[in-house]
């Protein structure tokens, strides 16, 4: 079918995927046994088989898109370990380890460090609390860094030094969106989608100035963790329930790839939370 759009417009909306390398951790011991965010209610049962099936479908989606997925060995007693994004931040082959806010997840940090060391990376152990890519989002050459609930603002400077990238600090204000990756989706090196209301007025201003073309998600789409998305520059893997956001990103030339992660949502996580990107 010939496009009715002028060539210049079409070119601007054609998106190119680049192959990615991810680390994921199977939800073998996944459960909701404590409450460290408003999504987690230990009285609501978790269907572990369903969680595993949903997670496997997410991994298969990445493989079908041509990406590499390495696995981290799950450990008993760490029910949130499936949320691999929180374990480290990797930019240009430099690895900043995580340091978790809550004792329930503290031991995950060492498992990630060990994995990266075994894979031949030089790793830096964090001095300040940072929850990996939950709060440190790489957008092109900069890192957007969240604080307010988990990551210590002092960790932003540490991340800038260790990762060798400028960092833009943003303050989260709504406990439902406790990690930056629940309030901002990185679509490519210059494009983001976000929920303005999740940020302090000053941080909203910074985002608006830095990304004047940012896609604004509806509260309804953000409330199903629609912004917890993983993009390869063209395909955007996001929670299936975020139908409005899928349309918005499609209008910008991205290809939405919906996945159902409803069991993992019971712990306050989605696709991005399960996916740690290794940027060599
Ligand atoms: N239950 C986990 C926690 O509260 C969910 C982590 C979600 N991860 C993320 N990258 N947002 O720590």
PDB file of C-alpha atoms and ligand atoms in Angstrom:
ATOM      1  CA  UNK A   1       0.000   0.000   0.000  1.00  0.00           C
ATOM      2  CA  UNK A   2       1.394   3.412  -0.879  1.00  0.00           C
ATOM      3  CA  UNK A   3       1.513   5.874   1.962  1.00  0.00           C
ATOM      4  CA  UNK A   4      -0.425   9.111   1.771  1.00  0.00           C
ATOM      5  CA  UNK A   5       2.205  10.774   3.941  1.00  0.00           C
ATOM      6  CA  UNK A   6       4.916  12.919   2.356  1.00  0.00           C
ATOM      7  CA  UNK A   7       8.294  11.144   2.299  1.00  0.00           C
ATOM      8  CA  UNK A   8       9.830  13.440   4.907  1.00  0.00           C
ATOM      9  CA  UNK A   9       7.103  12.615   7.409  1.00  0.00           C
ATOM     10  CA  UNK A  10       7.393   8.878   6.807  1.00  0.00           C
ATOM     11  CA  UNK A  11      11.147   8.944   7.266  1.00  0.00           C
ATOM     12  CA  UNK A  12      10.728  10.725  10.565  1.00  0.00           C
ATOM     13  CA  UNK A  13       8.393   8.050  11.880  1.00  0.00           C
ATOM     14  CA  UNK A  14      10.352   4.974  10.765  1.00  0.00           C
ATOM     15  CA  UNK A  15      11.941   3.446  13.824  1.00  0.00           C
ATOM     16  CA  UNK A  16      14.938   1.149  13.811  1.00  0.00           C
ATOM     17  CA  UNK A  17      15.488  -1.675  16.281  1.00  0.00           C
ATOM     18  CA  UNK A  18      18.944  -2.471  17.609  1.00  0.00           C
ATOM     19  CA  UNK A  19      19.780  -5.890  19.093  1.00  0.00           C
ATOM     20  CA  UNK A  20      19.805  -5.873  22.894  1.00  0.00           C
ATOM     21  CA  UNK A  21      21.330  -7.971  25.635  1.00  0.00           C
ATOM     22  CA  UNK A  22      19.165  -8.595  28.690  1.00  0.00           C
ATOM     23  CA  UNK A  23      19.520 -10.381  32.004  1.00  0.00           C
ATOM     24  CA  UNK A  24      16.385 -11.936  33.483  1.00  0.00           C
ATOM     25  CA  UNK A  25      15.690 -14.073  36.542  1.00  0.00           C
ATOM     26  CA  UNK A  26      12.947 -16.735  36.513  1.00  0.00           C
ATOM     27  CA  UNK A  27      10.180 -16.234  39.125  1.00  0.00           C
ATOM     28  CA  UNK A  28      10.867 -19.643  40.692  1.00  0.00           C
ATOM     29  CA  UNK A  29      10.477 -18.280  44.227  1.00  0.00           C
ATOM     30  CA  UNK A  30       8.201 -15.356  43.337  1.00  0.00           C
ATOM     31  CA  UNK A  31       5.611 -14.465  45.964  1.00  0.00           C
ATOM     32  CA  UNK A  32       4.160 -11.499  47.824  1.00  0.00           C
ATOM     33  CA  UNK A  33       5.118 -12.073  51.450  1.00  0.00           C
ATOM     34  CA  UNK A  34       5.865  -8.490  52.566  1.00  0.00           C
ATOM     35  CA  UNK A  35       4.774  -4.989  51.625  1.00  0.00           C
ATOM     36  CA  UNK A  36       7.357  -2.493  50.393  1.00  0.00           C
ATOM     37  CA  UNK A  37       5.140  -0.715  47.865  1.00  0.00           C
ATOM     38  CA  UNK A  38       1.375  -0.053  47.707  1.00  0.00           C
ATOM     39  CA  UNK A  39       0.801  -2.790  45.121  1.00  0.00           C
ATOM     40  CA  UNK A  40       1.905  -5.578  47.455  1.00  0.00           C
ATOM     41  CA  UNK A  41      -0.834  -7.223  49.534  1.00  0.00           C
ATOM     42  CA  UNK A  42       0.352 -10.503  51.113  1.00  0.00           C
ATOM     43  CA  UNK A  43      -3.280 -11.583  51.652  1.00  0.00           C
ATOM     44  CA  UNK A  44      -3.845 -11.757  47.862  1.00  0.00           C
ATOM     45  CA  UNK A  45      -2.667 -15.164  46.659  1.00  0.00           C
ATOM     46  CA  UNK A  46      -0.124 -15.408  43.850  1.00  0.00           C
ATOM     47  CA  UNK A  47      -0.518 -18.039  41.139  1.00  0.00           C
ATOM     48  CA  UNK A  48       3.106 -19.123  40.789  1.00  0.00           C
ATOM     49  CA  UNK A  49       2.564 -21.267  37.714  1.00  0.00           C
ATOM     50  CA  UNK A  50       0.853 -18.390  35.980  1.00  0.00           C
ATOM     51  CA  UNK A  51       3.650 -16.031  36.983  1.00  0.00           C
ATOM     52  CA  UNK A  52       6.176 -18.425  35.456  1.00  0.00           C
ATOM     53  CA  UNK A  53       4.143 -18.764  32.248  1.00  0.00           C
ATOM     54  CA  UNK A  54       3.817 -14.985  31.902  1.00  0.00           C
ATOM     55  CA  UNK A  55       7.508 -14.455  32.568  1.00  0.00           C
ATOM     56  CA  UNK A  56       8.444 -17.178  30.044  1.00  0.00           C
ATOM     57  CA  UNK A  57       6.288 -15.483  27.426  1.00  0.00           C
ATOM     58  CA  UNK A  58       8.143 -12.219  28.092  1.00  0.00           C
ATOM     59  CA  UNK A  59      11.518 -13.941  27.633  1.00  0.00           C
ATOM     60  CA  UNK A  60      10.285 -15.651  24.458  1.00  0.00           C
ATOM     61  CA  UNK A  61       9.116 -12.279  23.138  1.00  0.00           C
ATOM     62  CA  UNK A  62      12.634 -10.889  23.474  1.00  0.00           C
ATOM     63  CA  UNK A  63      14.131 -13.957  21.803  1.00  0.00           C
ATOM     64  CA  UNK A  64      11.670 -13.669  18.923  1.00  0.00           C
ATOM     65  CA  UNK A  65      12.643 -10.023  18.512  1.00  0.00           C
ATOM     66  CA  UNK A  66      16.239 -11.198  18.099  1.00  0.00           C
ATOM     67  CA  UNK A  67      17.595 -10.123  21.471  1.00  0.00           C
ATOM     68  CA  UNK A  68      19.953 -12.021  23.758  1.00  0.00           C
ATOM     69  CA  UNK A  69      18.644 -13.079  27.163  1.00  0.00           C
ATOM     70  CA  UNK A  70      20.955 -14.409  29.874  1.00  0.00           C
ATOM     71  CA  UNK A  71      19.557 -15.866  33.068  1.00  0.00           C
ATOM     72  CA  UNK A  72      20.379 -15.152  36.661  1.00  0.00           C
ATOM     73  CA  UNK A  73      19.960 -18.118  39.020  1.00  0.00           C
ATOM     74  CA  UNK A  74      16.958 -17.448  41.317  1.00  0.00           C
ATOM     75  CA  UNK A  75      17.545 -17.820  45.057  1.00  0.00           C
ATOM     76  CA  UNK A  76      15.052 -19.109  47.643  1.00  0.00           C
ATOM     77  CA  UNK A  77      13.930 -16.498  50.164  1.00  0.00           C
ATOM     78  CA  UNK A  78      14.170 -13.655  47.611  1.00  0.00           C
ATOM     79  CA  UNK A  79      10.621 -13.474  46.191  1.00  0.00           C
ATOM     80  CA  UNK A  80      11.285 -10.175  44.347  1.00  0.00           C
ATOM     81  CA  UNK A  81      14.396 -11.397  42.551  1.00  0.00           C
ATOM     82  CA  UNK A  82      12.391 -11.791  39.328  1.00  0.00           C
ATOM     83  CA  UNK A  83      12.658  -7.985  39.106  1.00  0.00           C
ATOM     84  CA  UNK A  84      16.159  -8.162  37.679  1.00  0.00           C
ATOM     85  CA  UNK A  85      16.180  -4.514  36.573  1.00  0.00           C
ATOM     86  CA  UNK A  86      16.790  -3.496  40.173  1.00  0.00           C
ATOM     87  CA  UNK A  87      20.058  -5.383  40.546  1.00  0.00           C
ATOM     88  CA  UNK A  88      22.533  -3.194  38.651  1.00  0.00           C
ATOM     89  CA  UNK A  89      22.981  -0.502  36.009  1.00  0.00           C
ATOM     90  CA  UNK A  90      25.263  -1.154  33.063  1.00  0.00           C
ATOM     91  CA  UNK A  91      26.472   1.547  30.677  1.00  0.00           C
ATOM     92  CA  UNK A  92      29.389   1.204  28.282  1.00  0.00           C
ATOM     93  CA  UNK A  93      30.437  -2.002  30.012  1.00  0.00           C
ATOM     94  CA  UNK A  94      30.658  -0.288  33.413  1.00  0.00           C
ATOM     95  CA  UNK A  95      28.561  -1.916  36.103  1.00  0.00           C
ATOM     96  CA  UNK A  96      27.229  -0.060  39.135  1.00  0.00           C
ATOM     97  CA  UNK A  97      25.885  -2.577  41.619  1.00  0.00           C
ATOM     98  CA  UNK A  98      22.633  -1.966  43.482  1.00  0.00           C
ATOM     99  CA  UNK A  99      22.140  -1.297  47.162  1.00  0.00           C
ATOM    100  CA  UNK A 100      18.541  -1.960  48.157  1.00  0.00           C
ATOM    101  CA  UNK A 101      16.460   0.297  50.397  1.00  0.00           C
ATOM    102  CA  UNK A 102      14.674  -2.572  52.126  1.00  0.00           C
ATOM    103  CA  UNK A 103      16.383  -5.463  53.952  1.00  0.00           C
ATOM    104  CA  UNK A 104      14.013  -7.971  52.311  1.00  0.00           C
ATOM    105  CA  UNK A 105      15.787  -7.446  48.973  1.00  0.00           C
ATOM    106  CA  UNK A 106      19.317  -6.636  50.157  1.00  0.00           C
ATOM    107  CA  UNK A 107      20.834 -10.028  49.265  1.00  0.00           C
ATOM    108  CA  UNK A 108      19.866  -9.659  45.601  1.00  0.00           C
ATOM    109  CA  UNK A 109      22.658  -7.128  45.073  1.00  0.00           C
ATOM    110  CA  UNK A 110      25.437  -9.652  45.701  1.00  0.00           C
ATOM    111  CA  UNK A 111      23.878 -12.182  43.301  1.00  0.00           C
ATOM    112  CA  UNK A 112      23.980  -9.580  40.529  1.00  0.00           C
ATOM    113  CA  UNK A 113      27.559  -8.546  41.327  1.00  0.00           C
ATOM    114  CA  UNK A 114      28.641 -12.195  41.209  1.00  0.00           C
ATOM    115  CA  UNK A 115      26.926 -12.694  37.844  1.00  0.00           C
ATOM    116  CA  UNK A 116      28.619  -9.679  36.291  1.00  0.00           C
ATOM    117  CA  UNK A 117      32.022 -10.598  37.721  1.00  0.00           C
ATOM    118  CA  UNK A 118      31.687 -14.128  36.323  1.00  0.00           C
ATOM    119  CA  UNK A 119      30.745 -12.611  32.965  1.00  0.00           C
ATOM    120  CA  UNK A 120      34.012 -10.667  32.973  1.00  0.00           C
ATOM    121  CA  UNK A 121      32.758  -7.179  33.864  1.00  0.00           C
ATOM    122  CA  UNK A 122      34.460  -4.821  36.269  1.00  0.00           C
ATOM    123  CA  UNK A 123      31.862  -3.992  38.895  1.00  0.00           C
ATOM    124  CA  UNK A 124      31.612  -1.167  41.383  1.00  0.00           C
ATOM    125  CA  UNK A 125      29.796  -1.799  44.659  1.00  0.00           C
ATOM    126  CA  UNK A 126      27.465   1.067  45.498  1.00  0.00           C
ATOM    127  CA  UNK A 127      28.051   3.270  48.503  1.00  0.00           C
ATOM    128  CA  UNK A 128      24.562   4.796  48.473  1.00  0.00           C
ATOM    129  CA  UNK A 129      21.145   3.202  48.067  1.00  0.00           C
ATOM    130  CA  UNK A 130      20.275   2.743  44.386  1.00  0.00           C
ATOM    131  CA  UNK A 131      17.814   0.235  42.970  1.00  0.00           C
ATOM    132  CA  UNK A 132      19.472  -0.230  39.599  1.00  0.00           C
ATOM    133  CA  UNK A 133      17.453   0.456  36.504  1.00  0.00           C
ATOM    134  CA  UNK A 134      14.361   0.830  38.644  1.00  0.00           C
ATOM    135  CA  UNK A 135      15.549   4.394  39.261  1.00  0.00           C
ATOM    136  CA  UNK A 136      18.390   4.885  36.759  1.00  0.00           C
ATOM    137  CA  UNK A 137      17.111   5.107  33.196  1.00  0.00           C
ATOM    138  CA  UNK A 138      19.561   5.429  30.333  1.00  0.00           C
ATOM    139  CA  UNK A 139      18.271   7.725  27.579  1.00  0.00           C
ATOM    140  CA  UNK A 140      20.894   8.137  24.869  1.00  0.00           C
ATOM    141  CA  UNK A 141      23.915   9.714  26.529  1.00  0.00           C
ATOM    142  CA  UNK A 142      22.204  10.755  29.750  1.00  0.00           C
ATOM    143  CA  UNK A 143      20.864   8.946  32.778  1.00  0.00           C
ATOM    144  CA  UNK A 144      17.538   9.995  34.263  1.00  0.00           C
ATOM    145  CA  UNK A 145      17.713   9.292  37.976  1.00  0.00           C
ATOM    146  CA  UNK A 146      14.745   8.972  40.327  1.00  0.00           C
ATOM    147  CA  UNK A 147      14.546   9.591  44.050  1.00  0.00           C
ATOM    148  CA  UNK A 148      11.790  10.022  46.600  1.00  0.00           C
ATOM    149  CA  UNK A 149      11.031   6.435  47.580  1.00  0.00           C
ATOM    150  CA  UNK A 150      14.003   4.146  46.970  1.00  0.00           C
ATOM    151  CA  UNK A 151      17.186   5.543  45.460  1.00  0.00           C
ATOM    152  CA  UNK A 152      19.154   8.039  47.564  1.00  0.00           C
ATOM    153  CA  UNK A 153      19.759  11.361  45.748  1.00  0.00           C
ATOM    154  CA  UNK A 154      23.429  10.969  46.725  1.00  0.00           C
ATOM    155  CA  UNK A 155      23.494   7.873  44.517  1.00  0.00           C
ATOM    156  CA  UNK A 156      22.770  10.029  41.468  1.00  0.00           C
ATOM    157  CA  UNK A 157      26.208  11.624  41.677  1.00  0.00           C
ATOM    158  CA  UNK A 158      27.769   8.252  42.341  1.00  0.00           C
ATOM    159  CA  UNK A 159      26.032   6.865  39.220  1.00  0.00           C
ATOM    160  CA  UNK A 160      27.267   9.781  37.141  1.00  0.00           C
ATOM    161  CA  UNK A 161      30.863   9.158  38.217  1.00  0.00           C
ATOM    162  CA  UNK A 162      30.788   5.362  37.914  1.00  0.00           C
ATOM    163  CA  UNK A 163      28.855   5.250  34.639  1.00  0.00           C
ATOM    164  CA  UNK A 164      30.581   8.264  33.124  1.00  0.00           C
ATOM    165  CA  UNK A 165      27.361   9.931  32.023  1.00  0.00           C
ATOM    166  CA  UNK A 166      25.573  13.144  32.965  1.00  0.00           C
ATOM    167  CA  UNK A 167      22.660  12.497  35.300  1.00  0.00           C
ATOM    168  CA  UNK A 168      19.371  14.387  35.502  1.00  0.00           C
ATOM    169  CA  UNK A 169      17.766  14.004  38.953  1.00  0.00           C
ATOM    170  CA  UNK A 170      13.978  13.691  39.156  1.00  0.00           C
ATOM    171  CA  UNK A 171      11.828  13.520  42.271  1.00  0.00           C
ATOM    172  CA  UNK A 172       8.958  11.034  42.466  1.00  0.00           C
ATOM    173  CA  UNK A 173       5.986  11.992  44.672  1.00  0.00           C
ATOM    174  CA  UNK A 174       3.291   9.287  44.240  1.00  0.00           C
ATOM    175  CA  UNK A 175       3.951   6.040  46.191  1.00  0.00           C
ATOM    176  CA  UNK A 176       2.239   3.934  43.502  1.00  0.00           C
ATOM    177  CA  UNK A 177       5.022   5.051  41.166  1.00  0.00           C
ATOM    178  CA  UNK A 178       7.865   4.371  43.574  1.00  0.00           C
ATOM    179  CA  UNK A 179      10.502   3.602  40.940  1.00  0.00           C
ATOM    180  CA  UNK A 180      11.321   5.874  38.003  1.00  0.00           C
ATOM    181  CA  UNK A 181      10.660   3.004  35.579  1.00  0.00           C
ATOM    182  CA  UNK A 182       7.000   3.007  36.626  1.00  0.00           C
ATOM    183  CA  UNK A 183       6.644   6.699  35.671  1.00  0.00           C
ATOM    184  CA  UNK A 184       8.890   7.032  32.597  1.00  0.00           C
ATOM    185  CA  UNK A 185       9.315   4.684  29.635  1.00  0.00           C
ATOM    186  CA  UNK A 186      12.431   5.116  27.501  1.00  0.00           C
ATOM    187  CA  UNK A 187      11.433   4.559  23.866  1.00  0.00           C
ATOM    188  CA  UNK A 188      14.670   5.530  22.122  1.00  0.00           C
ATOM    189  CA  UNK A 189      17.713   7.765  22.624  1.00  0.00           C
ATOM    190  CA  UNK A 190      15.592  10.929  22.551  1.00  0.00           C
ATOM    191  CA  UNK A 191      12.000   9.825  23.140  1.00  0.00           C
ATOM    192  CA  UNK A 192      10.256   9.090  26.417  1.00  0.00           C
ATOM    193  CA  UNK A 193       6.707   8.544  27.636  1.00  0.00           C
ATOM    194  CA  UNK A 194       5.809   9.640  31.154  1.00  0.00           C
ATOM    195  CA  UNK A 195       3.171  10.417  33.765  1.00  0.00           C
ATOM    196  CA  UNK A 196       3.675  14.072  34.795  1.00  0.00           C
ATOM    197  CA  UNK A 197       1.651  13.721  38.018  1.00  0.00           C
ATOM    198  CA  UNK A 198       4.160  11.207  39.377  1.00  0.00           C
ATOM    199  CA  UNK A 199       6.757  13.996  39.710  1.00  0.00           C
ATOM    200  CA  UNK A 200       7.259  17.086  41.831  1.00  0.00           C
ATOM    201  CA  UNK A 201       6.447  20.373  40.023  1.00  0.00           C
ATOM    202  CA  UNK A 202      10.155  21.202  39.691  1.00  0.00           C
ATOM    203  CA  UNK A 203      10.925  17.801  38.163  1.00  0.00           C
ATOM    204  CA  UNK A 204       7.961  18.077  35.782  1.00  0.00           C
ATOM    205  CA  UNK A 205       9.491  21.305  34.559  1.00  0.00           C
ATOM    206  CA  UNK A 206      12.876  19.651  33.978  1.00  0.00           C
ATOM    207  CA  UNK A 207      11.286  16.813  31.984  1.00  0.00           C
ATOM    208  CA  UNK A 208       9.234  19.225  29.886  1.00  0.00           C
ATOM    209  CA  UNK A 209      12.312  21.279  29.062  1.00  0.00           C
ATOM    210  CA  UNK A 210      14.483  18.243  28.291  1.00  0.00           C
ATOM    211  CA  UNK A 211      11.852  16.322  26.293  1.00  0.00           C
ATOM    212  CA  UNK A 212       9.355  18.763  24.759  1.00  0.00           C
ATOM    213  CA  UNK A 213       7.954  15.953  22.564  1.00  0.00           C
ATOM    214  CA  UNK A 214       7.500  13.458  25.395  1.00  0.00           C
ATOM    215  CA  UNK A 215       4.385  11.288  25.203  1.00  0.00           C
ATOM    216  CA  UNK A 216       2.071  11.900  28.167  1.00  0.00           C
ATOM    217  CA  UNK A 217       0.525   8.693  29.428  1.00  0.00           C
ATOM    218  CA  UNK A 218      -2.991   8.760  30.860  1.00  0.00           C
ATOM    219  CA  UNK A 219      -3.343   8.003  34.575  1.00  0.00           C
ATOM    220  CA  UNK A 220      -5.317   4.863  33.608  1.00  0.00           C
ATOM    221  CA  UNK A 221      -2.434   3.510  31.516  1.00  0.00           C
ATOM    222  CA  UNK A 222       0.134   4.393  34.175  1.00  0.00           C
ATOM    223  CA  UNK A 223      -1.999   2.655  36.823  1.00  0.00           C
ATOM    224  CA  UNK A 224      -1.576  -0.679  35.048  1.00  0.00           C
ATOM    225  CA  UNK A 225       2.188   0.055  34.948  1.00  0.00           C
ATOM    226  CA  UNK A 226       1.983   0.749  31.216  1.00  0.00           C
ATOM    227  CA  UNK A 227       5.124   2.873  31.471  1.00  0.00           C
ATOM    228  CA  UNK A 228       7.092  -0.117  32.719  1.00  0.00           C
ATOM    229  CA  UNK A 229       8.044  -0.815  29.126  1.00  0.00           C
ATOM    230  CA  UNK A 230      11.102  -2.121  27.276  1.00  0.00           C
ATOM    231  CA  UNK A 231      11.995  -0.692  23.883  1.00  0.00           C
ATOM    232  CA  UNK A 232      14.618  -1.760  21.349  1.00  0.00           C
ATOM    233  CA  UNK A 233      14.141   1.495  19.477  1.00  0.00           C
ATOM    234  CA  UNK A 234      11.262   0.113  17.405  1.00  0.00           C
ATOM    235  CA  UNK A 235       9.369  -2.576  19.334  1.00  0.00           C
ATOM    236  CA  UNK A 236       8.000  -1.521  22.680  1.00  0.00           C
ATOM    237  CA  UNK A 237       7.140  -4.401  25.009  1.00  0.00           C
ATOM    238  CA  UNK A 238       4.543  -3.128  27.460  1.00  0.00           C
ATOM    239  CA  UNK A 239       1.711  -4.370  29.708  1.00  0.00           C
ATOM    240  CA  UNK A 240      -1.250  -5.425  27.578  1.00  0.00           C
ATOM    241  CA  UNK A 241      -3.723  -3.478  29.699  1.00  0.00           C
ATOM    242  CA  UNK A 242      -2.126  -0.153  28.672  1.00  0.00           C
ATOM    243  CA  UNK A 243      -4.114   0.061  25.453  1.00  0.00           C
ATOM    244  CA  UNK A 244      -4.203   3.852  25.198  1.00  0.00           C
ATOM    245  CA  UNK A 245      -0.440   4.127  25.601  1.00  0.00           C
ATOM    246  CA  UNK A 246       0.026   1.431  22.940  1.00  0.00           C
ATOM    247  CA  UNK A 247      -1.960   3.607  20.526  1.00  0.00           C
ATOM    248  CA  UNK A 248       0.007   6.723  21.440  1.00  0.00           C
ATOM    249  CA  UNK A 249       3.362   5.084  20.828  1.00  0.00           C
ATOM    250  CA  UNK A 250       2.113   3.514  17.584  1.00  0.00           C
ATOM    251  CA  UNK A 251       1.196   7.011  16.366  1.00  0.00           C
ATOM    252  CA  UNK A 252       4.857   7.915  16.838  1.00  0.00           C
ATOM    253  CA  UNK A 253       5.989   5.038  14.629  1.00  0.00           C
ATOM    254  CA  UNK A 254       6.863   2.499  17.345  1.00  0.00           C
ATOM    255  CA  UNK A 255       5.467  -1.020  17.286  1.00  0.00           C
ATOM    256  CA  UNK A 256       3.712  -1.917  20.555  1.00  0.00           C
ATOM    257  CA  UNK A 257       4.232  -5.521  21.708  1.00  0.00           C
ATOM    258  CA  UNK A 258       1.702  -6.182  24.497  1.00  0.00           C
ATOM    259  CA  UNK A 259       2.473  -8.766  27.169  1.00  0.00           C
ATOM    260  CA  UNK A 260       0.333  -9.918  30.104  1.00  0.00           C
ATOM    261  CA  UNK A 261       2.232  -9.796  33.397  1.00  0.00           C
ATOM    262  CA  UNK A 262      -0.774  -9.561  35.717  1.00  0.00           C
ATOM    263  CA  UNK A 263       0.688 -11.948  38.327  1.00  0.00           C
ATOM    264  CA  UNK A 264       3.871  -9.913  38.629  1.00  0.00           C
ATOM    265  CA  UNK A 265       1.798  -6.738  38.939  1.00  0.00           C
ATOM    266  CA  UNK A 266       0.716  -8.062  42.349  1.00  0.00           C
ATOM    267  CA  UNK A 267       4.254  -7.214  43.506  1.00  0.00           C
ATOM    268  CA  UNK A 268       4.239  -3.871  41.694  1.00  0.00           C
ATOM    269  CA  UNK A 269       6.283  -4.966  38.700  1.00  0.00           C
ATOM    270  CA  UNK A 270       5.944  -5.185  34.921  1.00  0.00           C
ATOM    271  CA  UNK A 271       8.025  -5.922  31.833  1.00  0.00           C
ATOM    272  CA  UNK A 272      10.794  -3.417  32.506  1.00  0.00           C
ATOM    273  CA  UNK A 273      11.197  -4.501  36.127  1.00  0.00           C
ATOM    274  CA  UNK A 274      11.938  -8.046  34.900  1.00  0.00           C
ATOM    275  CA  UNK A 275      14.551  -6.875  32.405  1.00  0.00           C
ATOM    276  CA  UNK A 276      18.070  -5.650  33.127  1.00  0.00           C
ATOM    277  CA  UNK A 277      19.836  -4.308  30.058  1.00  0.00           C
ATOM    278  CA  UNK A 278      23.521  -5.013  29.549  1.00  0.00           C
ATOM    279  CA  UNK A 279      25.007  -2.148  27.539  1.00  0.00           C
ATOM    280  CA  UNK A 280      28.444  -3.366  26.494  1.00  0.00           C
TER     281      UNK A 280
HETATM  282  N1  LIG B   1       8.223  -5.707  44.774  1.00  0.00           N
HETATM  283  C1  LIG B   1       9.323  -5.069  44.141  1.00  0.00           C
HETATM  284  C2  LIG B   1       9.766  -3.881  44.993  1.00  0.00           C
HETATM  285  O1  LIG B   1       8.920  -3.226  45.532  1.00  0.00           O
HETATM  286  C3  LIG B   1       8.971  -4.618  42.762  1.00  0.00           C
HETATM  287  C4  LIG B   1      10.133  -4.067  42.011  1.00  0.00           C
HETATM  288  C5  LIG B   1       9.759  -3.557  40.660  1.00  0.00           C
HETATM  289  N2  LIG B   1      10.898  -3.213  39.909  1.00  0.00           N
HETATM  290  C6  LIG B   1      11.039  -2.112  39.159  1.00  0.00           C
HETATM  291  N3  LIG B   1      12.085  -2.012  38.395  1.00  0.00           N
HETATM  292  N4  LIG B   1      10.168  -1.143  39.212  1.00  0.00           N
HETATM  293  O2  LIG B   1      10.938  -3.611  45.131  1.00  0.00           O
END
